[in-house]
mmCIF file of C-alpha atoms and ligand atoms in Angstrom:
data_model
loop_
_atom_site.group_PDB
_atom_site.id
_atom_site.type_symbol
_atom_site.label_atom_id
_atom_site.label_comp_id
_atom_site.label_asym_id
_atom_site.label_seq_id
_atom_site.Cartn_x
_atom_site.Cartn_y
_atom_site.Cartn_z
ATOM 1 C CA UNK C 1 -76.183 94.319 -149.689
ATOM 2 C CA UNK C 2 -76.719 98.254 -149.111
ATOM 3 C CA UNK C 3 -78.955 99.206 -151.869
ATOM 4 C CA UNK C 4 -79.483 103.235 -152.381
ATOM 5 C CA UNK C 5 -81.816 104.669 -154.821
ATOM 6 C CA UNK C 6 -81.392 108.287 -156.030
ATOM 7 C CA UNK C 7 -84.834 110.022 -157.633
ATOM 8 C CA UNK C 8 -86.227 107.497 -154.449
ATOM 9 C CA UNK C 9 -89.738 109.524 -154.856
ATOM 10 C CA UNK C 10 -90.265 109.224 -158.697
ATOM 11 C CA UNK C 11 -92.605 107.024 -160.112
ATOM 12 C CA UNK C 12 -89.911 104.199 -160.382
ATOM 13 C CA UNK C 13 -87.741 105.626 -157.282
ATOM 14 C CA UNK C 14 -90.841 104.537 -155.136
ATOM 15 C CA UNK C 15 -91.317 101.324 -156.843
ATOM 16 C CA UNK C 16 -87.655 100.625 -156.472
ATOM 17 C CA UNK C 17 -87.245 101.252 -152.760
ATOM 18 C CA UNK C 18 -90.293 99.079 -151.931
ATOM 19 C CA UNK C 19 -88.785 96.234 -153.860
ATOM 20 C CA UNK C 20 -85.813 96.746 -152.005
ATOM 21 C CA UNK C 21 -87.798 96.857 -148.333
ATOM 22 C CA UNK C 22 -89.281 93.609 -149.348
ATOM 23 C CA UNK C 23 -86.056 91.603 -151.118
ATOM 24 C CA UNK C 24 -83.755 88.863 -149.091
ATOM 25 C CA UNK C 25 -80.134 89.890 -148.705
ATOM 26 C CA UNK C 26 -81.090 93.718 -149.318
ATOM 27 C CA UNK C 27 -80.790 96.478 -147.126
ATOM 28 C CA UNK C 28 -82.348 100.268 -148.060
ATOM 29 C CA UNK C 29 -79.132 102.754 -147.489
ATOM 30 C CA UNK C 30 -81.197 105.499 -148.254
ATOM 31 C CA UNK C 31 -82.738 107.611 -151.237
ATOM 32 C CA UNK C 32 -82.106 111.638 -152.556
ATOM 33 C CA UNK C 33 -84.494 113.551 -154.587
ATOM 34 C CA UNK C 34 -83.454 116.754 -156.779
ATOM 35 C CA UNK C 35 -83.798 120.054 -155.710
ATOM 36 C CA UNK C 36 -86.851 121.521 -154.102
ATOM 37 C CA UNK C 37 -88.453 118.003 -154.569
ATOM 38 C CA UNK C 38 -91.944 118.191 -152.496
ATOM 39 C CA UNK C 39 -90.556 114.778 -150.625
ATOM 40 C CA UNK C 40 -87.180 116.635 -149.257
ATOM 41 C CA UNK C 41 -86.931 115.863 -145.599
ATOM 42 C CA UNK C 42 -89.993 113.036 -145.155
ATOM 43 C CA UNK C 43 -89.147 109.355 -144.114
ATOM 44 C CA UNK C 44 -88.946 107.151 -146.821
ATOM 45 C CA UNK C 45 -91.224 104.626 -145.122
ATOM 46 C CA UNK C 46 -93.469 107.425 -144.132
ATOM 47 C CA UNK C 47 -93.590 108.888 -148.147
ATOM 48 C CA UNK C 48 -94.654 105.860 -149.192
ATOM 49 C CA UNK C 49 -97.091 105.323 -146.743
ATOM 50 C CA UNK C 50 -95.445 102.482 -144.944
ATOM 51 C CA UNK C 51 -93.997 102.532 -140.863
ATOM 52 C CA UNK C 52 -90.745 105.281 -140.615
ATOM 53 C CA UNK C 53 -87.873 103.239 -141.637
ATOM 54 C CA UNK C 54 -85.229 105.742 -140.338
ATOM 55 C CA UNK C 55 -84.365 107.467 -143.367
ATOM 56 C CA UNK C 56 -84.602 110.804 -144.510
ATOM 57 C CA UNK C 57 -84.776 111.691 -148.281
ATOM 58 C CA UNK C 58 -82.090 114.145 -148.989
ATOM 59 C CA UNK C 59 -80.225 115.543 -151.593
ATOM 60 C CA UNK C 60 -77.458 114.629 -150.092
ATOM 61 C CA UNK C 61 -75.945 112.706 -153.344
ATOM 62 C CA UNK C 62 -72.259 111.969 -152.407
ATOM 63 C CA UNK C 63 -73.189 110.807 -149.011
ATOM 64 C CA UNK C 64 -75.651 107.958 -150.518
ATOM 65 C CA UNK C 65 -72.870 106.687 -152.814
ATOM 66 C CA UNK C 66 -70.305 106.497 -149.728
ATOM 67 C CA UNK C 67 -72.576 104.461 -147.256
ATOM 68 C CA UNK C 68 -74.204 102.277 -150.544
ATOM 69 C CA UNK C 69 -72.536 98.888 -152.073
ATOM 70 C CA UNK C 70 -74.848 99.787 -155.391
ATOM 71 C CA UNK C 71 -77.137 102.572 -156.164
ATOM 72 C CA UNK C 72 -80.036 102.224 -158.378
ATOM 73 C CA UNK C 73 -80.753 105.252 -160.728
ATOM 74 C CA UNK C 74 -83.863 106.102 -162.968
ATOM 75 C CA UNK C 75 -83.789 109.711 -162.839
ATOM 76 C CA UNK C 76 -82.572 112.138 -165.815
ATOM 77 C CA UNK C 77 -79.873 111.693 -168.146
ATOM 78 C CA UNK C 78 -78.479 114.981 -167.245
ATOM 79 C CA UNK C 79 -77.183 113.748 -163.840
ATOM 80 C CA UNK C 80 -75.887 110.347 -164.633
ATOM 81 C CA UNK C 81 -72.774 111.998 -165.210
ATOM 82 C CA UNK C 82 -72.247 113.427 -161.249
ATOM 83 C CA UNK C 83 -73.851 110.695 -160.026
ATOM 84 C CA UNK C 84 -70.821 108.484 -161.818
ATOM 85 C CA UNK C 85 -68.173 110.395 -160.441
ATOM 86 C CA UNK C 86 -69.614 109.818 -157.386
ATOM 87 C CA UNK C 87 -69.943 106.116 -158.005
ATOM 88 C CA UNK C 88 -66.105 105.743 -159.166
ATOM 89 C CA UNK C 89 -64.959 108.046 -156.072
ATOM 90 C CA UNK C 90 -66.371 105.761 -153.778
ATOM 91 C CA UNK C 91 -65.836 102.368 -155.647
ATOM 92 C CA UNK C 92 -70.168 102.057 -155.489
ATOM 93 C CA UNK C 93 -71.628 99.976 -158.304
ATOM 94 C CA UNK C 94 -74.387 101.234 -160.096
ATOM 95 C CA UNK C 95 -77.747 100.235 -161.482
ATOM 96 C CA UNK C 96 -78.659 102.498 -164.595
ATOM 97 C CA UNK C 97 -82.270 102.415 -165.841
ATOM 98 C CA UNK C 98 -82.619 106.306 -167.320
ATOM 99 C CA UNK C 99 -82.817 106.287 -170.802
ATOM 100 C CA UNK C 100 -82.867 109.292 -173.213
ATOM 101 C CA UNK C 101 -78.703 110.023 -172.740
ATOM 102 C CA UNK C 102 -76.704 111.495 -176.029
ATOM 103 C CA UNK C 103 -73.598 110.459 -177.687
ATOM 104 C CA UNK C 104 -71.489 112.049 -174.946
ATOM 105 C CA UNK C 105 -73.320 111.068 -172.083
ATOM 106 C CA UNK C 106 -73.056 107.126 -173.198
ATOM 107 C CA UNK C 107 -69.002 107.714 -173.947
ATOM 108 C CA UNK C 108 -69.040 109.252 -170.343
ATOM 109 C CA UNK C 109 -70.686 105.874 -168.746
ATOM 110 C CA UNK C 110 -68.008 103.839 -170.740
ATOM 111 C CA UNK C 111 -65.691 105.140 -169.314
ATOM 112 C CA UNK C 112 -67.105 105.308 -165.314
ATOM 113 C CA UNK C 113 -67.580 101.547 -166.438
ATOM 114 C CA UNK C 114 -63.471 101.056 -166.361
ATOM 115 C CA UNK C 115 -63.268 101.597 -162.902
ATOM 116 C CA UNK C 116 -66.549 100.456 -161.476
ATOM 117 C CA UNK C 117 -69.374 97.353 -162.219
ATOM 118 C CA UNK C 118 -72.344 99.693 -164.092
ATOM 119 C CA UNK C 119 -75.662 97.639 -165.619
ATOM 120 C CA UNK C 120 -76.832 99.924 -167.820
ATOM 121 C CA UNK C 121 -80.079 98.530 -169.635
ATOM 122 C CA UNK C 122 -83.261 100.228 -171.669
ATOM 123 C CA UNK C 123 -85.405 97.852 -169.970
ATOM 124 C CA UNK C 124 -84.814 95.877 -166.727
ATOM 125 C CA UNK C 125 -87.706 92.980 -167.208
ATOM 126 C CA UNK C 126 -87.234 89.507 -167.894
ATOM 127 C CA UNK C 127 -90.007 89.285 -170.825
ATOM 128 C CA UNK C 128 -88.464 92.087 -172.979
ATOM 129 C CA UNK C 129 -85.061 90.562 -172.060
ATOM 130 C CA UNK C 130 -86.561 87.387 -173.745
ATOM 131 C CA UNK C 131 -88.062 89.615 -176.705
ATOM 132 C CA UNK C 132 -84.895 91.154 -177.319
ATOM 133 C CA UNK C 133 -83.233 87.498 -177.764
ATOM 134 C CA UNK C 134 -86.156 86.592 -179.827
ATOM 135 C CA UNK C 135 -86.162 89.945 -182.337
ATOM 136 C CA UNK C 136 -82.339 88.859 -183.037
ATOM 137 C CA UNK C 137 -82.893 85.235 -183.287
ATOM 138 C CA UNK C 138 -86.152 86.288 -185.895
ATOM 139 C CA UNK C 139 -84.691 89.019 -187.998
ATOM 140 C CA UNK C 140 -81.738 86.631 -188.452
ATOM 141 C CA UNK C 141 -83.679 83.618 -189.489
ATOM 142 C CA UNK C 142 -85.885 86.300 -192.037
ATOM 143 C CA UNK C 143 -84.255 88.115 -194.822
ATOM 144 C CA UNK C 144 -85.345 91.466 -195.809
ATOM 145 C CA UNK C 145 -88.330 90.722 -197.339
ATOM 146 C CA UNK C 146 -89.844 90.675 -194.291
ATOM 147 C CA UNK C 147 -90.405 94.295 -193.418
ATOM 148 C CA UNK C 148 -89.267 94.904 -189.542
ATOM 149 C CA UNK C 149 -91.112 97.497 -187.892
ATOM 150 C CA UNK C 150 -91.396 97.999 -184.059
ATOM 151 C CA UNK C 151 -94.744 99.995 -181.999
ATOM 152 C CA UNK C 152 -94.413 101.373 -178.729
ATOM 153 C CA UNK C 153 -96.985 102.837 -176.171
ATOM 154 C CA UNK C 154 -96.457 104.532 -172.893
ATOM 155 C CA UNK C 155 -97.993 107.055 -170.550
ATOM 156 C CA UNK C 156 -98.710 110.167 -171.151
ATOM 157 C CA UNK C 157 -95.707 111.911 -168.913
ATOM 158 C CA UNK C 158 -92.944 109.774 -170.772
ATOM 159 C CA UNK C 159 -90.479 112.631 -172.183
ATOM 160 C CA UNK C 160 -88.467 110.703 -174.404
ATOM 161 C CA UNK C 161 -89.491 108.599 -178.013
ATOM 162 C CA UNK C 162 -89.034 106.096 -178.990
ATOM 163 C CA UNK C 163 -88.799 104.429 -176.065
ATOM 164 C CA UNK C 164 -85.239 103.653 -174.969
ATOM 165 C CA UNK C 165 -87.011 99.451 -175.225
ATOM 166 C CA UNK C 166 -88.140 100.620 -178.859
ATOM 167 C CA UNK C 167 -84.757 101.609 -179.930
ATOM 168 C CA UNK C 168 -82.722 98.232 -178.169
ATOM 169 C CA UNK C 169 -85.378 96.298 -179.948
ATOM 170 C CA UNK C 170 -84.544 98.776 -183.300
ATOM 171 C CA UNK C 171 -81.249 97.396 -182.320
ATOM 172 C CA UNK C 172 -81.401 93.654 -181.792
ATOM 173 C CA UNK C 173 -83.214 93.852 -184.874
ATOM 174 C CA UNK C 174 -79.903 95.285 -186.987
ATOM 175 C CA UNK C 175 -77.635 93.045 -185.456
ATOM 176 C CA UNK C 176 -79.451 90.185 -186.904
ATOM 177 C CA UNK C 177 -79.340 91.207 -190.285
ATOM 178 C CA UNK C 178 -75.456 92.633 -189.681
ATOM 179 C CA UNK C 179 -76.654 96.040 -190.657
ATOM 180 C CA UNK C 180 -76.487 99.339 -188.373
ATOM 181 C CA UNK C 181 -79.067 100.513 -187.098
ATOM 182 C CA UNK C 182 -78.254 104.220 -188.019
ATOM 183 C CA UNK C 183 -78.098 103.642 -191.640
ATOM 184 C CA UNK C 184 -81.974 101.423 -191.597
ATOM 185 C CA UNK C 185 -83.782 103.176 -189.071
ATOM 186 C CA UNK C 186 -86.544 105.916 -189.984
ATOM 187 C CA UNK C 187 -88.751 107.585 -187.263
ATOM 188 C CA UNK C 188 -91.376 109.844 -187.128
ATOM 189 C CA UNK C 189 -92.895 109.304 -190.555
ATOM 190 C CA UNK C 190 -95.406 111.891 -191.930
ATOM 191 C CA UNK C 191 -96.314 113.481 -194.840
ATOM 192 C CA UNK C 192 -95.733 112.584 -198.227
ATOM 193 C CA UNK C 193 -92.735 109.773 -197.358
ATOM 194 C CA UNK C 194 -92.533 107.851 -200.459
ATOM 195 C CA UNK C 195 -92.496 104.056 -200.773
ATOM 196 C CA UNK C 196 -90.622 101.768 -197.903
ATOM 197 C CA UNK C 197 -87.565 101.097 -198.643
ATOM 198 C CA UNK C 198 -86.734 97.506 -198.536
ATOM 199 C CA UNK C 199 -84.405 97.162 -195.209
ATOM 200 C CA UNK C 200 -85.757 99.965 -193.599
ATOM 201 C CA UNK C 201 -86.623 99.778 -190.009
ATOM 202 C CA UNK C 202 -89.634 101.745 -188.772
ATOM 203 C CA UNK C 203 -90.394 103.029 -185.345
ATOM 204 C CA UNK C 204 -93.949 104.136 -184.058
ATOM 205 C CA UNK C 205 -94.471 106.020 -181.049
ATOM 206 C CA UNK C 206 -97.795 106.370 -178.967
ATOM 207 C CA UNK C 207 -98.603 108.286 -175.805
ATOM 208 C CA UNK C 208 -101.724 108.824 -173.898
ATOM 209 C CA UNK C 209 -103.079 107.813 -170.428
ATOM 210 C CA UNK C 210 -101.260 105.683 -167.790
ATOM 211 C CA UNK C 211 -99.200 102.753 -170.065
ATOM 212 C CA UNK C 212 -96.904 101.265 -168.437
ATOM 213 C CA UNK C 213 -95.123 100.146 -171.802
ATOM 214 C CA UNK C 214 -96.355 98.059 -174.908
ATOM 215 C CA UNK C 215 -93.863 96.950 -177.746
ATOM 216 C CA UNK C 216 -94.034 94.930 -180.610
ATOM 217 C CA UNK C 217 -91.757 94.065 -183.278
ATOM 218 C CA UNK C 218 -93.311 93.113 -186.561
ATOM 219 C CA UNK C 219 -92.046 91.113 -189.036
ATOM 220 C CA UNK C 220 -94.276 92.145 -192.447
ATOM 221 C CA UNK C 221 -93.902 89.428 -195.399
ATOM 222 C CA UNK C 222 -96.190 88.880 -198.189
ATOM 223 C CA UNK C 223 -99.042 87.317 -197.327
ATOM 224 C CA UNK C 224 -97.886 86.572 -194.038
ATOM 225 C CA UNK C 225 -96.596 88.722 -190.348
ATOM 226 C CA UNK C 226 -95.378 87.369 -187.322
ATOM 227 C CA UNK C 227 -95.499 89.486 -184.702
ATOM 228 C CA UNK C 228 -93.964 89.415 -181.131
ATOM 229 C CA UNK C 229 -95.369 91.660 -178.317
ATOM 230 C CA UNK C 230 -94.491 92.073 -174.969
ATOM 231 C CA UNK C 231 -97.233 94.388 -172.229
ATOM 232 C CA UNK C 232 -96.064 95.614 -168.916
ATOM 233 C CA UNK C 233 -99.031 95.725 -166.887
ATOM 234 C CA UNK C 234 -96.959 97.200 -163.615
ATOM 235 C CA UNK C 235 -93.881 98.926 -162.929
ATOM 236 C CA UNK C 236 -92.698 96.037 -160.396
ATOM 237 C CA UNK C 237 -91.356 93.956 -163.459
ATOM 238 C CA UNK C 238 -88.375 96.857 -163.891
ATOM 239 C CA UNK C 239 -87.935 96.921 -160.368
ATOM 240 C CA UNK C 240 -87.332 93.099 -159.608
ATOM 241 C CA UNK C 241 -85.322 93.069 -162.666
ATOM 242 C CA UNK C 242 -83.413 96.217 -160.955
ATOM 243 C CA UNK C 243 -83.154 94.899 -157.609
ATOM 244 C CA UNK C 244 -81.667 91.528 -159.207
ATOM 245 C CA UNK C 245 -79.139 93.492 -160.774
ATOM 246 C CA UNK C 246 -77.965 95.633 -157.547
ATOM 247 C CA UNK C 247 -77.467 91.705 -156.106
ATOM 248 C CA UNK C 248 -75.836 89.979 -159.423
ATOM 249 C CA UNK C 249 -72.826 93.539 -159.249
ATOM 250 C CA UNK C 250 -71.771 92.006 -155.510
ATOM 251 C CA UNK C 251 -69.618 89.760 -157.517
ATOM 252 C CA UNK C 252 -68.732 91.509 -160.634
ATOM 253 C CA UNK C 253 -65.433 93.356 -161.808
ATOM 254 C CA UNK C 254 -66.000 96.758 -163.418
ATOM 255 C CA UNK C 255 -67.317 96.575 -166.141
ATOM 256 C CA UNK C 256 -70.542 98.070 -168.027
ATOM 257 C CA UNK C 257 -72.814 94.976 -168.096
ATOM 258 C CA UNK C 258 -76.235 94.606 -169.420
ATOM 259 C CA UNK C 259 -79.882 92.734 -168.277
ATOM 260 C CA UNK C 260 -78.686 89.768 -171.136
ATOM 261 C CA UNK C 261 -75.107 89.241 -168.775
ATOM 262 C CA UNK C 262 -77.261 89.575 -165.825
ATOM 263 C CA UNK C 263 -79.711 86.636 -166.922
ATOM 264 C CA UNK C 264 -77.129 84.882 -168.509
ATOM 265 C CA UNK C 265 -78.826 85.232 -172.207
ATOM 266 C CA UNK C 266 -75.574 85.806 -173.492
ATOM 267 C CA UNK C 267 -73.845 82.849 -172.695
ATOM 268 C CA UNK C 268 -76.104 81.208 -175.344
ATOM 269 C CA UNK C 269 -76.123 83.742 -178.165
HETATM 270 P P1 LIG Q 1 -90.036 110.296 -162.733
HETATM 271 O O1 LIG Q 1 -90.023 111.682 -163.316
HETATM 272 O O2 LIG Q 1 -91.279 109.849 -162.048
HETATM 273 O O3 LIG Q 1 -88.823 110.113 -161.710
HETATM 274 C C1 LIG Q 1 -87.549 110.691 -161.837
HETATM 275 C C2 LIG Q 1 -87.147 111.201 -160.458
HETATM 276 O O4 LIG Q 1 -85.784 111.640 -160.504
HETATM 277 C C3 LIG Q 1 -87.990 112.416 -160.017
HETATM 278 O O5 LIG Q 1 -88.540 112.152 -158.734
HETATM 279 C C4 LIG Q 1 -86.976 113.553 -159.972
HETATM 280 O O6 LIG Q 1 -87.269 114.519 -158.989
HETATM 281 C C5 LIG Q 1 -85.700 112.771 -159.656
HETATM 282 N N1 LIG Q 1 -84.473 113.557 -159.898
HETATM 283 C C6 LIG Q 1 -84.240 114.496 -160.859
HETATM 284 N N2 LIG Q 1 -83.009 115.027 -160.702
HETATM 285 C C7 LIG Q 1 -82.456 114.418 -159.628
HETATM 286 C C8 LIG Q 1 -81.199 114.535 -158.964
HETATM 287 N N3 LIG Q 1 -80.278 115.390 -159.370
HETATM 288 N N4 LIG Q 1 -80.969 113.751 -157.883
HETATM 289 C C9 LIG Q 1 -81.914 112.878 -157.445
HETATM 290 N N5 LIG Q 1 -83.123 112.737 -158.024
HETATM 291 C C10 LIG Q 1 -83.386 113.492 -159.108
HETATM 292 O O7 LIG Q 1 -89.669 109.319 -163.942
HETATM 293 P P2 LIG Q 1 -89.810 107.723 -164.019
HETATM 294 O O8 LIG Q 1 -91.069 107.363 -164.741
HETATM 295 O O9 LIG Q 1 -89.566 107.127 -162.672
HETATM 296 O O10 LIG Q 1 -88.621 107.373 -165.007
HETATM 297 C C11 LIG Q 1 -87.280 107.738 -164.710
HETATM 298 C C12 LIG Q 1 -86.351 107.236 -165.807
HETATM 299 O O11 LIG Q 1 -86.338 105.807 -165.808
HETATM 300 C C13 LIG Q 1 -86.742 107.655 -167.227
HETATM 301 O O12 LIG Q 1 -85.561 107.922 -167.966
HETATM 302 C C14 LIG Q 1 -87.459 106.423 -167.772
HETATM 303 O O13 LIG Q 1 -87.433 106.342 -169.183
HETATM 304 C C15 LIG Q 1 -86.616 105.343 -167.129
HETATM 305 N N6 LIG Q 1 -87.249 104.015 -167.035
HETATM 306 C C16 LIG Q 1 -86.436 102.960 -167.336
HETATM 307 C C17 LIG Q 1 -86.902 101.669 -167.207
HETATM 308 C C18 LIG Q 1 -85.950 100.526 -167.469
HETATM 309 O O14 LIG Q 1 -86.326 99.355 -167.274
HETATM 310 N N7 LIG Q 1 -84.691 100.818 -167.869
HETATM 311 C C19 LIG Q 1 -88.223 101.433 -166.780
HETATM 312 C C20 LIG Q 1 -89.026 102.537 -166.476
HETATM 313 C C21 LIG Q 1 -88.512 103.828 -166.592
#
């Protein structure tokens, strides 16, 4: 399968393509960078300090989607949306690991997803995959007297918090007590907040050196707290999980699919 990565010289971009180089049944079509990236015009091979592998990073966006089966993107939310038209011009599946996108930007992939096979998830390894299942399974089993509240740390050049894992696990949290997550959810407390309110759902963000992404969801009763935590110790778990993906859309209709249909955790829930 031709595999293309766009953002090919960010911190997952690299880690992508050299999953790709070393996957069975995978074949590296090629990687662009944004404008007046440092990494314009090098070999990809060369830019990651491997042998030349014969191609050049460009910017050349439209031409990776035409000679790609699937391209993989973790860049910025901002250019999902050309990189989709792209993607639906030229019938090219895609692989969507940026998080951070508004209202409008997630109607926008909805809709790319009618006419082309998109895997959009917050978090492409198999462990938080798990700990999603498991938050639902949990906060169904517990009622709300068990207080739910979920803790993220990352690195200090992450733009976006909570983490886009934070939030899905904010998420699989509501759905197992059949309540939205917009009406239970509180970030950012501070200040004089008042008591919890029983229901509530409470998100902590941390940044600060080079974590690669710690969450737990904790389940606060009296007297008693379960808690489930999942550490990335390396970016190679997204990456597999990616690369998986890009070989899973080879047989898929269009469709906007997530890392649960790609592991098949949904044909059990
Ligand atoms: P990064 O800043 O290191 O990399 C982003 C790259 O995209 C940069 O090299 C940038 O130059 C490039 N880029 C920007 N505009 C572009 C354009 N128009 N065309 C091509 N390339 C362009 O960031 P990162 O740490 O690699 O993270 C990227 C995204 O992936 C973030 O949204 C992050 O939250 C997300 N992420 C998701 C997962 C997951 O499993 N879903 C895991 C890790 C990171």
């Amino acid at each position: 399968m031709k595999i293309g990565v766009v953002g090919c010289a960010g911190r997952m971009g690299q880690n992508l393509v050299k999953e790709i180089f070393k996957t069975k049944g995978c074949e590296f079509s090629g990687g662009t960078e944004g404008p007046k990236n440092a990494a314009l015009g090098e070999d990809m091979g060369v830019h990651l300090g491997l042998p030349e592998c014969g191609k050049i990073i460009t910017e050349d966006t439209e031409g990776l989607f035409m000679a790609s089966d699937v391209v993989i993107d973790f860049t910025l939310p901002k250019v999902t949306a050309k990189h989709l038209k792209f993607a639906q011009k030229h019938g090219t599946s895609v692989i969507l690991g940026t998080t951070g996108h508004d209202e409008n930007e997630y109607l926008f992939i909805k809709e790319a997803a009618e006419n082309v096979a998109i895997v959009k998830a917050m978090n492409f390894s198999i462990g938080v995959n798990a700990l999603f299942a498991l938050t639902e399974q949990l906060s169904n089993l517990l009622d709300d007297n068990f207080d739910v509240e979920i803790f993220e740390m990352h690195h200090k050049h992450k733009v976006d918090a909570p983490s886009g894992t934070a939030i899905a696990l904010g998420e699989a949290a509501a759905k197992g007590r059949s309540v939205d997550l917009s009406d239970v959810g509180v970030r950012g407390r501070d200040g004089i907040t008042g008591a919890r309110k029983k229901g509530e759902i409470g998100f902590t963000s941390l940044r600060g050196g080079e974590v690669v992404g710690d969450h737990s969801v904790i389940f606060a009763g009296e007297s008693e707290l379960i808690e489930l935590t999942h550490k990335a110790s390396s970016r190679g778990i997204f990456s597999k999980g990616a690369v998986f993906a890009a070989l899973w859309t080879g047989e898929q209709l269009p469709g906007l699919y997530s890392m649960l249909d790609v592991l098949g955790f949904t044909k059990n829930s």
